[in-house]
C-alpha cells in the first residue's frame, strides 16, 4: 500500500511540474495584455486569448522534451514497481499452492452444463455428430420483426425504381 501512495504522490508532483510553467506563462501574458489594455483603454477580451495561446504553445515546444522525459521516467518507475517490486514482496503474493485448496472461478461458471448427461454422452462419443431432440427443435420461433419492419437497401431501391 505504501508503494501506491508514494506513486500517486509522485504523479501529482509530475503533473504540477509539467503544468506550472504553462500556467505561469499564461498568467504573465494575461497580466501584460491586461496592463496594455488598461493603458490603451481597449477592452476587447479576444485580444488577450491569442497571446496566451501562443505563449503556452511556445512553452510546450521549448520544454516538450523535458516533459516527455519526466513522463517516461514516471511510467518506467510505475511499471518497475508493478512488475518487479510488488511481486517480490511477500505481503502481496499468493502462496504457490493457492489453487490446490480453492476453486478460483467456482461460482462464475455454469456448473450444470459441465455435468449434464448430453455433455457426458458427447464427450464419450467424440467425432460423431450430436443428436437433435425433436422437442428442442420445435422450440424455434422466428424473431419478432416489430409492427412494420423497414425495407432493406435492395428492397428500397426496387421500390424507388433505381
Coordinates of N, CA and C in Angstrom, one line a residue:
X1 N 0.8 -1.2 0.0 CA 0.0 0.0 0.0 C 0.9 1.3 0.0
X2 N 2.0 1.2 0.6 CA 2.9 2.3 0.7 C 3.4 2.7 -0.7
X3 N 3.6 1.6 -1.6 CA 4.0 1.9 -2.9 C 3.0 2.7 -3.7
X4 N 1.7 2.4 -3.5 CA 0.7 3.0 -4.2 C 0.6 4.5 -3.8
X5 N 0.6 4.8 -2.5 CA 0.5 6.2 -2.1 C 1.7 7.0 -2.6
X6 N 2.9 6.4 -2.5 CA 4.1 7.1 -3.0 C 4.0 7.4 -4.5
X7 N 3.5 6.4 -5.2 CA 3.4 6.6 -6.7 C 2.4 7.6 -7.0
X8 N 1.3 7.7 -6.3 CA 0.3 8.7 -6.6 C 0.8 10.1 -6.3
X9 N 1.5 10.2 -5.1 CA 2.1 11.5 -4.8 C 3.1 11.9 -5.8
X10 N 3.9 11.0 -6.3 CA 4.9 11.4 -7.4 C 4.1 11.8 -8.6
X11 N 3.0 11.1 -8.9 CA 2.2 11.5 -10.1 C 1.7 12.9 -10.0
X12 N 1.2 13.3 -8.8 CA 0.7 14.7 -8.6 C 1.9 15.7 -8.7
X13 N 3.1 15.3 -8.2 CA 4.2 16.2 -8.3 C 4.6 16.4 -9.8
X14 N 4.6 15.3 -10.6 CA 4.9 15.3 -12.0 C 3.9 16.2 -12.7
X15 N 2.6 16.0 -12.4 CA 1.6 16.8 -13.1 C 1.7 18.3 -12.8
X16 N 2.0 18.6 -11.5 CA 2.3 20.0 -11.2 C 3.5 20.6 -11.9
X17 N 4.6 19.8 -11.9 CA 5.8 20.2 -12.6 C 5.6 20.5 -14.1
X18 N 4.8 19.7 -14.7 CA 4.6 19.9 -16.1 C 3.6 21.1 -16.4
X19 N 2.6 21.2 -15.6 CA 1.6 22.2 -15.8 C 2.0 23.6 -15.3
X20 N 2.8 23.7 -14.3 CA 3.1 25.0 -13.7 C 3.7 26.0 -14.7
X21 N 4.7 25.7 -15.5 CA 5.3 26.7 -16.4 C 4.2 27.2 -17.4
X22 N 3.3 26.3 -17.9 CA 2.3 26.8 -18.8 C 1.3 27.7 -18.1
X23 N 1.0 27.4 -16.9 CA 0.0 28.3 -16.2 C 0.7 29.7 -15.9
X24 N 2.0 29.6 -15.5 CA 2.7 30.9 -15.2 C 2.8 31.7 -16.4
X25 N 3.1 31.1 -17.6 CA 3.3 31.9 -18.8 C 1.9 32.5 -19.2
X26 N 0.8 31.7 -19.1 CA -0.5 32.2 -19.4 C -0.9 33.4 -18.5
X27 N -0.5 33.3 -17.2 CA -0.9 34.3 -16.2 C 0.0 35.6 -16.5
X28 N 1.3 35.4 -16.8 CA 2.1 36.5 -17.1 C 1.7 37.3 -18.4
X29 N 1.4 36.5 -19.4 CA 1.0 37.1 -20.7 C -0.4 37.8 -20.5
X30 N -1.3 37.2 -19.7 CA -2.6 37.8 -19.4 C -2.4 39.1 -18.6
X31 N -1.4 39.2 -17.7 CA -1.2 40.4 -16.9 C -0.6 41.5 -17.8
X32 N 0.3 41.2 -18.7 CA 0.9 42.2 -19.6 C -0.2 42.7 -20.5
X33 N -1.0 41.8 -21.1 CA -2.0 42.2 -22.0 C -3.1 43.1 -21.3
X34 N -3.4 42.7 -20.1 CA -4.3 43.5 -19.3 C -3.8 44.9 -19.0
X35 N -2.5 45.0 -18.7 CA -2.0 46.3 -18.4 C -2.0 47.2 -19.7
X36 N -1.7 46.5 -20.9 CA -1.7 47.2 -22.1 C -3.1 47.6 -22.5
X37 N -4.1 46.8 -22.2 CA -5.5 47.1 -22.5 C -6.0 48.3 -21.6
X38 N -5.5 48.3 -20.3 CA -5.9 49.4 -19.4 C -5.3 50.7 -19.8
X39 N -4.0 50.7 -20.3 CA -3.4 51.9 -20.8 C -4.0 52.4 -22.1
X40 N -4.3 51.5 -23.0 CA -4.9 52.0 -24.3 C -6.4 52.1 -24.2
X41 N -7.0 51.7 -23.2 CA -8.5 51.7 -23.0 C -9.2 50.9 -24.1
X42 N -8.6 49.8 -24.6 CA -9.2 48.9 -25.5 C -9.7 47.7 -24.7
X43 N -10.9 47.5 -24.5 CA -11.4 46.4 -23.6 C -12.1 45.3 -24.4
X44 N -11.3 44.6 -25.2 CA -11.7 43.5 -26.0 C -11.1 42.2 -25.4
X45 N -11.9 41.3 -25.0 CA -11.5 40.1 -24.4 C -10.8 39.1 -25.3
X46 N -11.1 39.1 -26.6 CA -10.5 38.2 -27.5 C -9.0 38.6 -27.8
X47 N -8.6 39.8 -27.5 CA -7.2 40.2 -27.7 C -6.3 39.5 -26.8
X48 N -6.7 39.2 -25.6 CA -5.9 38.5 -24.6 C -5.7 37.0 -24.9
X49 N -6.6 36.4 -25.6 CA -6.6 35.0 -25.9 C -5.5 34.6 -26.8
X50 N -5.3 35.3 -27.9 CA -4.3 34.9 -28.9 C -2.8 34.9 -28.3
X51 N -2.4 35.9 -27.6 CA -1.1 35.9 -27.0 C -0.9 34.8 -25.9
X52 N -2.0 34.5 -25.2 CA -1.9 33.5 -24.2 C -1.7 32.1 -24.9
X53 N -2.4 31.9 -25.9 CA -2.3 30.6 -26.7 C -0.9 30.5 -27.3
X54 N -0.4 31.5 -27.9 CA 0.9 31.5 -28.5 C 2.0 31.3 -27.4
X55 N 1.8 31.9 -26.2 CA 2.8 31.8 -25.2 C 2.8 30.4 -24.6
X56 N 1.6 29.8 -24.4 CA 1.6 28.4 -23.8 C 2.1 27.5 -24.9
X57 N 1.8 27.7 -26.1 CA 2.3 26.8 -27.2 C 3.8 26.8 -27.2
X58 N 4.4 28.0 -27.2 CA 5.9 28.1 -27.2 C 6.5 27.5 -26.0
X59 N 5.8 27.6 -24.8 CA 6.3 26.9 -23.6 C 6.3 25.4 -23.8
X60 N 5.3 24.9 -24.3 CA 5.2 23.4 -24.6 C 6.3 23.0 -25.6
X61 N 6.5 23.8 -26.6 CA 7.6 23.5 -27.6 C 8.9 23.5 -26.9
X62 N 9.2 24.6 -26.1 CA 10.5 24.7 -25.5 C 10.8 23.6 -24.5
X63 N 9.8 23.3 -23.7 CA 10.0 22.3 -22.6 C 9.4 20.9 -22.9
X64 N 9.1 20.7 -24.1 CA 8.5 19.4 -24.5 C 9.3 18.2 -24.3
X65 N 10.6 18.3 -24.6 CA 11.5 17.1 -24.4 C 11.6 16.8 -22.9
X66 N 11.7 17.9 -22.1 CA 11.8 17.7 -20.6 C 10.5 17.0 -20.1
X67 N 9.3 17.4 -20.6 CA 8.1 16.8 -20.2 C 8.0 15.4 -20.6
X68 N 8.5 15.1 -21.8 CA 8.5 13.7 -22.3 C 9.4 12.8 -21.4
X69 N 10.6 13.3 -21.1 CA 11.5 12.6 -20.2 C 10.9 12.4 -18.8
X70 N 10.2 13.4 -18.3 CA 9.6 13.2 -17.0 C 8.5 12.2 -17.0
X71 N 7.6 12.2 -18.0 CA 6.5 11.2 -18.1 C 7.1 9.8 -18.4
X72 N 8.1 9.7 -19.2 CA 8.7 8.4 -19.5 C 9.3 7.8 -18.2
X73 N 10.0 8.7 -17.4 CA 10.6 8.2 -16.2 C 9.5 7.8 -15.2
X74 N 8.4 8.5 -15.1 CA 7.3 8.2 -14.2 C 6.6 6.9 -14.6
X75 N 6.4 6.7 -15.9 CA 5.8 5.4 -16.3 C 6.7 4.3 -16.1
X76 N 8.0 4.5 -16.4 CA 9.0 3.4 -16.2 C 9.1 3.0 -14.7
X77 N 9.1 4.0 -13.9 CA 9.1 3.6 -12.4 C 7.8 2.9 -12.0
X78 N 6.7 3.3 -12.5 CA 5.5 2.7 -12.2 C 5.4 1.2 -12.7
X79 N 5.9 1.0 -13.9 CA 6.0 -0.4 -14.4 C 7.0 -1.2 -13.6
X80 N 8.1 -0.6 -13.2 CA 9.1 -1.3 -12.3 C 8.4 -1.7 -11.0
X81 N 7.7 -0.8 -10.4 CA 7.0 -1.1 -9.1 C 6.0 -2.2 -9.3
X82 N 5.2 -2.1 -10.4 CA 4.2 -3.1 -10.7 C 4.7 -4.5 -11.0
X83 N 5.8 -4.6 -11.7 CA 6.2 -5.9 -12.2 C 7.4 -6.4 -11.5
X84 N 8.2 -5.6 -10.8 CA 9.4 -6.1 -10.1 C 9.3 -6.0 -8.6
X85 N 8.8 -4.9 -8.1 CA 8.9 -4.7 -6.6 C 7.7 -5.4 -5.9
X86 N 6.5 -5.2 -6.4 CA 5.3 -5.8 -5.7 C 5.3 -7.3 -5.8
X87 N 5.6 -7.9 -7.0 CA 5.5 -9.4 -7.0 C 6.6 -10.0 -6.1
X88 N 7.7 -9.4 -5.8 CA 8.7 -9.9 -4.9 C 8.4 -9.7 -3.5
X89 N 7.5 -8.8 -3.2 CA 7.1 -8.5 -1.8 C 6.2 -9.6 -1.3
X90 N 6.6 -10.2 -0.2 CA 5.8 -11.4 0.3 C 4.4 -11.0 0.8
X91 N 4.2 -9.8 1.1 CA 2.9 -9.3 1.6 C 1.8 -9.4 0.5
X92 N 2.2 -9.3 -0.7 CA 1.3 -9.2 -1.8 C 1.1 -10.5 -2.7
X93 N 1.9 -11.4 -2.4 CA 2.0 -12.6 -3.3 C 1.2 -13.8 -2.7
X94 N 0.4 -14.5 -3.5 CA -0.3 -15.6 -3.0 C 0.7 -16.8 -2.8
X95 N 0.4 -17.7 -2.0 CA 1.2 -18.9 -1.8 C 1.2 -19.7 -3.1
X96 N 2.3 -20.5 -3.4 CA 2.4 -21.2 -4.6 C 1.4 -22.3 -4.8
X97 N 0.9 -22.9 -3.7 CA -0.1 -23.9 -3.7 C -1.5 -23.4 -3.5
X98 N -1.8 -22.1 -3.9 CA -3.1 -21.5 -3.7 C -4.2 -22.2 -4.4
X99 N -4.0 -22.7 -5.6 CA -5.0 -23.3 -6.4 C -5.3 -24.7 -6.0
X100 N -4.5 -25.3 -5.2 CA -4.7 -26.7 -4.7 C -5.9 -26.7 -3.7
X101 N -6.1 -25.6 -3.0 CA -7.0 -25.6 -1.9 C -8.3 -24.8 -2.3
X102 N -8.4 -24.3 -3.5 CA -9.6 -23.5 -3.8 C -9.9 -23.7 -5.3
X103 N -11.1 -23.4 -5.6 CA -11.6 -23.3 -7.0 C -11.8 -21.9 -7.4
X104 N -10.9 -21.3 -8.1 CA -10.9 -19.9 -8.3 C -12.2 -19.3 -9.0
X105 N -12.8 -20.0 -9.9 CA -13.9 -19.5 -10.6 C -15.2 -20.3 -10.3
X106 N -15.3 -20.8 -9.1 CA -16.3 -21.8 -8.8 C -17.8 -21.2 -9.0
X107 N -18.0 -20.0 -8.6 CA -19.4 -19.5 -8.7 C -19.7 -18.8 -10.0
X108 N -18.7 -18.6 -10.8 CA -18.8 -17.8 -12.0 C -19.2 -18.6 -13.2
X109 N -18.9 -19.9 -13.3 CA -19.2 -20.7 -14.4 C -20.5 -21.4 -14.2
X110 N -21.1 -21.9 -15.3 CA -22.3 -22.7 -15.2 C -21.9 -24.1 -15.0
X111 N -22.0 -24.6 -13.7 CA -21.5 -25.9 -13.5 C -22.5 -27.0 -14.0
X112 N -23.8 -26.6 -14.2 CA -24.8 -27.5 -14.7 C -24.4 -28.0 -16.1
X113 N -23.9 -27.1 -16.9 CA -23.5 -27.5 -18.3 C -22.5 -28.6 -18.3
X114 N -21.5 -28.5 -17.5 CA -20.4 -29.5 -17.5 C -20.8 -30.8 -16.9
X115 N -21.9 -30.9 -16.2 CA -22.3 -32.2 -15.6 C -23.6 -32.7 -16.3
X116 N -24.1 -32.1 -17.3 CA -25.3 -32.6 -18.0 C -25.0 -33.9 -18.7
X117 N -26.1 -34.7 -18.8 CA -25.9 -36.1 -19.4 C -25.6 -35.9 -20.9
X118 N -26.1 -34.9 -21.6 CA -25.8 -34.8 -23.0 C -24.3 -34.5 -23.2
X119 N -23.8 -33.6 -22.4 CA -22.4 -33.3 -22.5 C -21.5 -34.5 -22.3
X120 N -21.8 -35.3 -21.3 CA -21.1 -36.5 -21.0 C -21.1 -37.5 -22.1
X121 N -22.3 -37.6 -22.7 CA -22.5 -38.6 -23.9 C -21.7 -38.1 -25.1
X122 N -21.7 -36.8 -25.4 CA -21.0 -36.2 -26.5 C -19.5 -36.4 -26.3
X123 N -19.0 -36.2 -25.0 CA -17.6 -36.4 -24.8 C -17.2 -37.8 -24.9
X124 N -18.1 -38.8 -24.6 CA -17.7 -40.2 -24.8 C -17.6 -40.6 -26.2
X125 N -18.5 -40.0 -27.1 CA -18.6 -40.3 -28.5 C -18.0 -39.2 -29.3
X126 N -16.8 -38.9 -29.1 CA -16.2 -37.8 -29.9 C -16.1 -38.1 -31.4
X127 N -16.3 -37.1 -32.2 CA -16.2 -37.3 -33.6 C -17.6 -37.6 -34.3
X128 N -18.5 -38.0 -33.5 CA -19.9 -38.3 -34.0 C -20.7 -37.0 -33.8
X129 N -21.6 -36.8 -34.8 CA -22.5 -35.6 -34.7 C -23.5 -35.8 -33.5
X130 N -23.7 -34.8 -32.8 CA -24.7 -34.9 -31.7 C -26.1 -34.9 -32.3
X131 N -27.0 -35.6 -31.6 CA -28.4 -35.7 -32.0 C -29.2 -34.5 -31.7
X132 N -30.3 -34.4 -32.3 CA -31.2 -33.2 -32.1 C -32.5 -33.8 -31.5
X133 N -32.8 -33.2 -30.4 CA -34.1 -33.6 -29.7 C -35.2 -32.9 -30.4
X134 N -36.3 -33.6 -30.8 CA -37.4 -33.0 -31.5 C -38.1 -31.9 -30.7
X135 N -38.1 -32.1 -29.4 CA -38.8 -31.1 -28.5 C -38.0 -29.8 -28.6
X136 N -36.7 -29.9 -28.6 CA -35.9 -28.7 -28.7 C -36.0 -28.0 -30.0
X137 N -36.1 -28.9 -31.1 CA -36.2 -28.4 -32.4 C -37.5 -27.6 -32.6
X138 N -38.6 -28.0 -32.0 CA -39.8 -27.4 -32.2 C -39.9 -26.1 -31.4
X139 N -39.0 -25.8 -30.5 CA -39.0 -24.5 -29.8 C -38.6 -23.3 -30.6
X140 N -38.0 -23.6 -31.8 CA -37.6 -22.5 -32.6 C -38.7 -21.6 -33.1
X141 N -38.6 -20.3 -32.9 CA -39.6 -19.4 -33.5 C -38.8 -18.3 -34.1
X142 N -39.3 -17.7 -35.2 CA -38.6 -16.6 -35.8 C -38.6 -15.4 -34.9
X143 N -37.6 -14.5 -35.0 CA -37.6 -13.4 -34.2 C -38.7 -12.4 -34.6
X144 N -39.1 -11.6 -33.6 CA -40.2 -10.6 -33.8 C -39.6 -9.5 -34.6
X145 N -40.3 -9.1 -35.7 CA -39.8 -8.0 -36.5 C -40.4 -6.7 -36.1
X146 N -41.3 -6.7 -35.3 CA -41.9 -5.4 -34.9 C -43.2 -5.2 -35.7
X147 N -43.8 -4.0 -35.5 CA -45.1 -3.7 -36.2 C -45.0 -3.6 -37.7
X148 N -44.0 -2.9 -38.2 CA -43.9 -2.6 -39.6 C -42.4 -2.5 -39.9
X149 N -41.7 -3.6 -40.2 CA -40.3 -3.5 -40.5 C -39.9 -2.7 -41.7
X150 N -38.8 -2.0 -41.6 CA -38.4 -1.1 -42.7 C -37.7 -2.0 -43.8
X151 N -37.9 -1.7 -45.0 CA -37.2 -2.4 -46.1 C -35.7 -2.2 -46.1
X152 N -35.0 -3.2 -46.5 CA -33.5 -3.0 -46.5 C -33.1 -2.3 -47.8
X153 N -31.8 -2.1 -48.0 CA -31.4 -1.3 -49.1 C -31.8 -1.8 -50.5
X154 N -31.8 -3.1 -50.7 CA -32.2 -3.6 -52.0 C -33.7 -3.4 -52.3
X155 N -34.5 -3.7 -51.2 CA -35.9 -3.5 -51.3 C -36.2 -2.0 -51.6
X156 N -35.5 -1.1 -50.9 CA -35.8 0.3 -51.0 C -35.5 0.7 -52.5
X157 N -34.4 0.2 -53.0 CA -34.0 0.6 -54.4 C -35.1 0.0 -55.4
X158 N -35.6 -1.2 -55.1 CA -36.7 -1.7 -56.0 C -37.9 -0.9 -55.9
X159 N -38.3 -0.4 -54.7 CA -39.5 0.4 -54.5 C -39.3 1.7 -55.2
X160 N -38.2 2.4 -55.1 CA -37.9 3.7 -55.7 C -37.6 3.6 -57.2
X161 N -37.4 2.4 -57.7 CA -37.2 2.2 -59.1 C -35.8 2.5 -59.6
X162 N -34.8 2.4 -58.7 CA -33.4 2.7 -59.0 C -32.7 1.6 -59.7

